[in-house]
Coordinates of C-alpha atoms in Angstrom, one line a residue:
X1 CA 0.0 0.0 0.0
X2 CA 3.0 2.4 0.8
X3 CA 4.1 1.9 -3.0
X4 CA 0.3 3.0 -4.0
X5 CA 0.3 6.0 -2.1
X6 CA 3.4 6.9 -2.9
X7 CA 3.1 6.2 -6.8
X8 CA -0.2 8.6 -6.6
X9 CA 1.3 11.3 -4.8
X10 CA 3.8 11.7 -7.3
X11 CA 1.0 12.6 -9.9
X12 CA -1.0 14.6 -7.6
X13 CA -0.3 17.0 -4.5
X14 CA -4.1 16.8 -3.6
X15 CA -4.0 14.1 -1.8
X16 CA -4.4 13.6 1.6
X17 CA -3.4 9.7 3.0
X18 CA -4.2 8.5 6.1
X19 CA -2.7 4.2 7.5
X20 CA -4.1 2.1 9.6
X21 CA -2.2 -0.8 11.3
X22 CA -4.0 -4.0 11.9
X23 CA -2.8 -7.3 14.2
X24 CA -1.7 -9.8 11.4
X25 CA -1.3 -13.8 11.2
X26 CA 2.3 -13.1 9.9
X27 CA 3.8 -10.3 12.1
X28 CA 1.7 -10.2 15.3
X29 CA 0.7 -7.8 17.3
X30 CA 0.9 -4.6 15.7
X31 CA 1.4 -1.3 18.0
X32 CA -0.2 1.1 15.8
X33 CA -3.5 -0.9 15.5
X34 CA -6.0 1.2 17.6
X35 CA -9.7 0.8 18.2
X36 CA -10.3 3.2 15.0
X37 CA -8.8 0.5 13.1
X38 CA -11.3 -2.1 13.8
X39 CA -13.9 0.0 13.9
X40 CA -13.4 1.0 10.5
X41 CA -12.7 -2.0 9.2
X42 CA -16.3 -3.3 10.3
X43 CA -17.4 -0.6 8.9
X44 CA -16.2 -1.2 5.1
X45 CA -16.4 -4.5 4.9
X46 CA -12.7 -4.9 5.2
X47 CA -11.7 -8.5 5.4
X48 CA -7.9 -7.9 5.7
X49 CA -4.8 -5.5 4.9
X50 CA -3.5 -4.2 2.9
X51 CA -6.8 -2.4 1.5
X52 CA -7.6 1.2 0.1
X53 CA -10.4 3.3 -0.2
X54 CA -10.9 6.4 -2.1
X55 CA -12.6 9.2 -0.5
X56 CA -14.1 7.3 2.0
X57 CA -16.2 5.2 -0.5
X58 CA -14.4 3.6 -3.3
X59 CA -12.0 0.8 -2.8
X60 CA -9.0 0.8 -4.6
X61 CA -7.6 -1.1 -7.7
X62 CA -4.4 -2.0 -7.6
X63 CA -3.9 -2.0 -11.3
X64 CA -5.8 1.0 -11.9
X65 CA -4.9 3.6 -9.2
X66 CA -3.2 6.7 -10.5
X67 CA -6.2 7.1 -12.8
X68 CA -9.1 6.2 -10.2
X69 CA -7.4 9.0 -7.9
X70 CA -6.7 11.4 -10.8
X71 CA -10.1 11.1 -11.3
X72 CA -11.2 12.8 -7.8
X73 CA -7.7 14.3 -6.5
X74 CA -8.2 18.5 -6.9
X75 CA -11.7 18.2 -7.7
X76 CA -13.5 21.6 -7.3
X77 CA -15.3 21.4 -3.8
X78 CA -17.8 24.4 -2.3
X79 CA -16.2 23.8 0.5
X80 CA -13.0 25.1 2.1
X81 CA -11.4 24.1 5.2
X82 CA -8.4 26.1 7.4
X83 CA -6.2 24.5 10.1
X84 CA -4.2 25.9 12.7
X85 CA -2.4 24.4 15.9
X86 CA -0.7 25.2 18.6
X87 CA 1.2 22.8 21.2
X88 CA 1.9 24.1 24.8
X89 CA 3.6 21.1 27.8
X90 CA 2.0 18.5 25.2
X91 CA -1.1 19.3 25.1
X92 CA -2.8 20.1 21.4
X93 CA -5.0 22.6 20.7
X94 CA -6.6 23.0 17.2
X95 CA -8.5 26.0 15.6
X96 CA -10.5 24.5 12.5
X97 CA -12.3 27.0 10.3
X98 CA -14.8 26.0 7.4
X99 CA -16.5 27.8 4.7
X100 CA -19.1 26.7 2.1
X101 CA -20.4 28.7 -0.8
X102 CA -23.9 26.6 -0.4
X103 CA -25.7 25.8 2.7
X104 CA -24.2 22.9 4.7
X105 CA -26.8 20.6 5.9
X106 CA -26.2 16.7 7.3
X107 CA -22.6 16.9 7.0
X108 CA -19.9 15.7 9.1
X109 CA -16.5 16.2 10.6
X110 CA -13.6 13.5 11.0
X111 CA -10.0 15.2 12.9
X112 CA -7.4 12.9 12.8
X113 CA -4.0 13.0 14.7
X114 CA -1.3 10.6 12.3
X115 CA 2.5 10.2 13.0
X116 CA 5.8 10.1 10.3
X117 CA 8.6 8.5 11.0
X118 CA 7.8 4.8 12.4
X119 CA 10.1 2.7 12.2
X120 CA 8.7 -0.8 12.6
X121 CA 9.1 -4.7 10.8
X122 CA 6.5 -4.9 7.9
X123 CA 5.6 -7.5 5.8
X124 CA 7.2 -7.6 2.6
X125 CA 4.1 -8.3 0.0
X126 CA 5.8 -7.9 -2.6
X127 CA 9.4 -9.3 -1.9
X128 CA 8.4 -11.2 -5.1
X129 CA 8.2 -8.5 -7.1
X130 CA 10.4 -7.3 -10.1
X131 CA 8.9 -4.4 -10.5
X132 CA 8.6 -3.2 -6.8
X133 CA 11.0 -1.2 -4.9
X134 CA 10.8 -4.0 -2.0
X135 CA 11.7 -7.0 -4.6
X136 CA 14.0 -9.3 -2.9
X137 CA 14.0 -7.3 0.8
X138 CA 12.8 -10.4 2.7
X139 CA 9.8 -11.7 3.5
X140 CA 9.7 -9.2 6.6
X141 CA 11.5 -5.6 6.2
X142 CA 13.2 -4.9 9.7
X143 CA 13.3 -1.1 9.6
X144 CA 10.9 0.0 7.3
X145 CA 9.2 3.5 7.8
X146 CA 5.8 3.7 8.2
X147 CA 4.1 7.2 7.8
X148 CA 0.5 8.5 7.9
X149 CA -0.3 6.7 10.6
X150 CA -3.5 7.2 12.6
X151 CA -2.7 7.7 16.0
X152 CA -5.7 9.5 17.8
X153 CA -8.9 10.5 16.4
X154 CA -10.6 13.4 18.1
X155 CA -13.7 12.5 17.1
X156 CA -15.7 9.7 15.7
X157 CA -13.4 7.5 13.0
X158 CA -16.6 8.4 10.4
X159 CA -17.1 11.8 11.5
X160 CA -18.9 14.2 14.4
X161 CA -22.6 15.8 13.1
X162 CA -22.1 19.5 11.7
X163 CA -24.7 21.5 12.7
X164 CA -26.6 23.3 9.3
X165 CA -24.1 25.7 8.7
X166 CA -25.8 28.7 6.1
X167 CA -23.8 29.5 2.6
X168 CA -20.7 31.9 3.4
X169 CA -21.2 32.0 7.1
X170 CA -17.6 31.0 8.6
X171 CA -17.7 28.1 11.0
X172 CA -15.0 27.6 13.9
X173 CA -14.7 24.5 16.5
X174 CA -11.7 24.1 18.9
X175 CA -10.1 20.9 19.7
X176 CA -7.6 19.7 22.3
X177 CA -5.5 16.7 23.5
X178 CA -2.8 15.6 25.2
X179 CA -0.7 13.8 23.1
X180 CA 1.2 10.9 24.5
X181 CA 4.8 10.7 25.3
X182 CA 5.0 7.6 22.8
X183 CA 4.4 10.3 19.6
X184 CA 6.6 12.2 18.3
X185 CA 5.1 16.0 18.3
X186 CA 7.5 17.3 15.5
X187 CA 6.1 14.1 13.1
X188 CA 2.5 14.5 14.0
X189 CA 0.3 16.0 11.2
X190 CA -3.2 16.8 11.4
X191 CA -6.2 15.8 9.0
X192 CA -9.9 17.5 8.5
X193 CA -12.1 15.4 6.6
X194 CA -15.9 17.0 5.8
X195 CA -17.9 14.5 4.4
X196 CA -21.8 13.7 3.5
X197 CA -24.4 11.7 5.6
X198 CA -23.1 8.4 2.9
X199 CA -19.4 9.1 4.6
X200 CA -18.3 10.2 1.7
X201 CA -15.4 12.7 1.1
X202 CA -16.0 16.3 -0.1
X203 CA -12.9 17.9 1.2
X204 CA -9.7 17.1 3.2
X205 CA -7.0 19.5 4.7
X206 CA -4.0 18.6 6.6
X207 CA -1.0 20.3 8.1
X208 CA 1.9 20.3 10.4
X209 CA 1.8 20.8 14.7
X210 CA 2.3 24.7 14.6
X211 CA 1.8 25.3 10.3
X212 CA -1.3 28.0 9.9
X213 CA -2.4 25.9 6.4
X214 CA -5.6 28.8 4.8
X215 CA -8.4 27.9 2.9
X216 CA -7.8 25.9 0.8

């Protein structure tokens, strides 16, 4: 899955990623695998990793996925969403500003907390590939880097209830947590996800602890 991200992000900078670990029969216990994990696995259907899904509702094609995300990455959106952060003895606080050019109505909001710079074992999937980076590795790569992870999510994995929010009328929430002394706070980044009552995508922001990222 690493390689598909990465392979899609070099065609596109509008796209936002977001990896969840899950316990496996070949490597164990997993430390990143968090209650979000399951829970969204239930949700989708998912029987096992690795597994994609497009804007929340489209699984992914292996074979086919710089076109299936060219198809959505940068699409025009009426909504906008800002992020700003600030970190003070550990403890996160984030200011999230939204703005639609339509009225808002049944729509929801997923924050995410993910980490950078894991270094874990991972099973090599495709150690028996020619054409993969990972061809020939091992069957288990000792210190690969895992990034994107989910850590925390601040509110439900699917997304909070939005109140109706009127066309042009700016809408502000505040978040806070303490973050852990297990994650790193210079490799956390942040992710706003608005979707509709299907749990679909219709915008995604992230940005850096302490990066003021505008509308966008």
């Amino acid at each position: 899955m690493t390689s598909l991200i990465k392979e899609a992000k070099e065609f596109t900078p509008h796209l936002v990623s977001v990896a969840l670990h899950d316990n496996s029969a070949f490597s164990g216990s997993d430390p990143y695998a968090i209650f979000e994990t399951f829970y969204l696995k239930e949700s989708y259907g998912v029987l096992g990793f690795p597994t994609g899904v497009i804007n929340r509702d489209e699984f992914w094609d292996r074979d086919n996925i710089t076109p299936q995300v060219m198809e959505v990455a940068g699409k025009e959106t009426s909504i906008s969403l800002s992020i700003n952060s600030q970190v003070e003895n550990r403890k996160l606080t984030i200011d999230l500003s939204l703005i639609s050019e339509e009225n808002l109505q049944n729509k929801k909001i997923t924050i995410f907390i993910l980490e950078n710079g894991l270094v874990y074992p991972q099973v090599n999937y495709l150690n028996e590939d020619p054409e993969s980076e990972w061809y020939v590795l091992g069957p288990i790569i000792e210190d690969f880097v895992h990034n994107d992870v989910l850590r925390i999510s601040l509110t439900d994995a699917l997304g909070d209830s939005l109140p109706e929010i009127n066309a042009l009328s700016l809408f502000e929430k505040k978040y806070s947590v303490d973050i852990p002394t297990k994650i790193t706070l210079e490799n956390i980044v942040i992710v706003a996800i608005i979707s509709d009552e299907d749990n679909k995508a219709m915008n995604a922001q992230e940005a850096h602890v302490g990066e003021f990222k505008q509308f966008e």
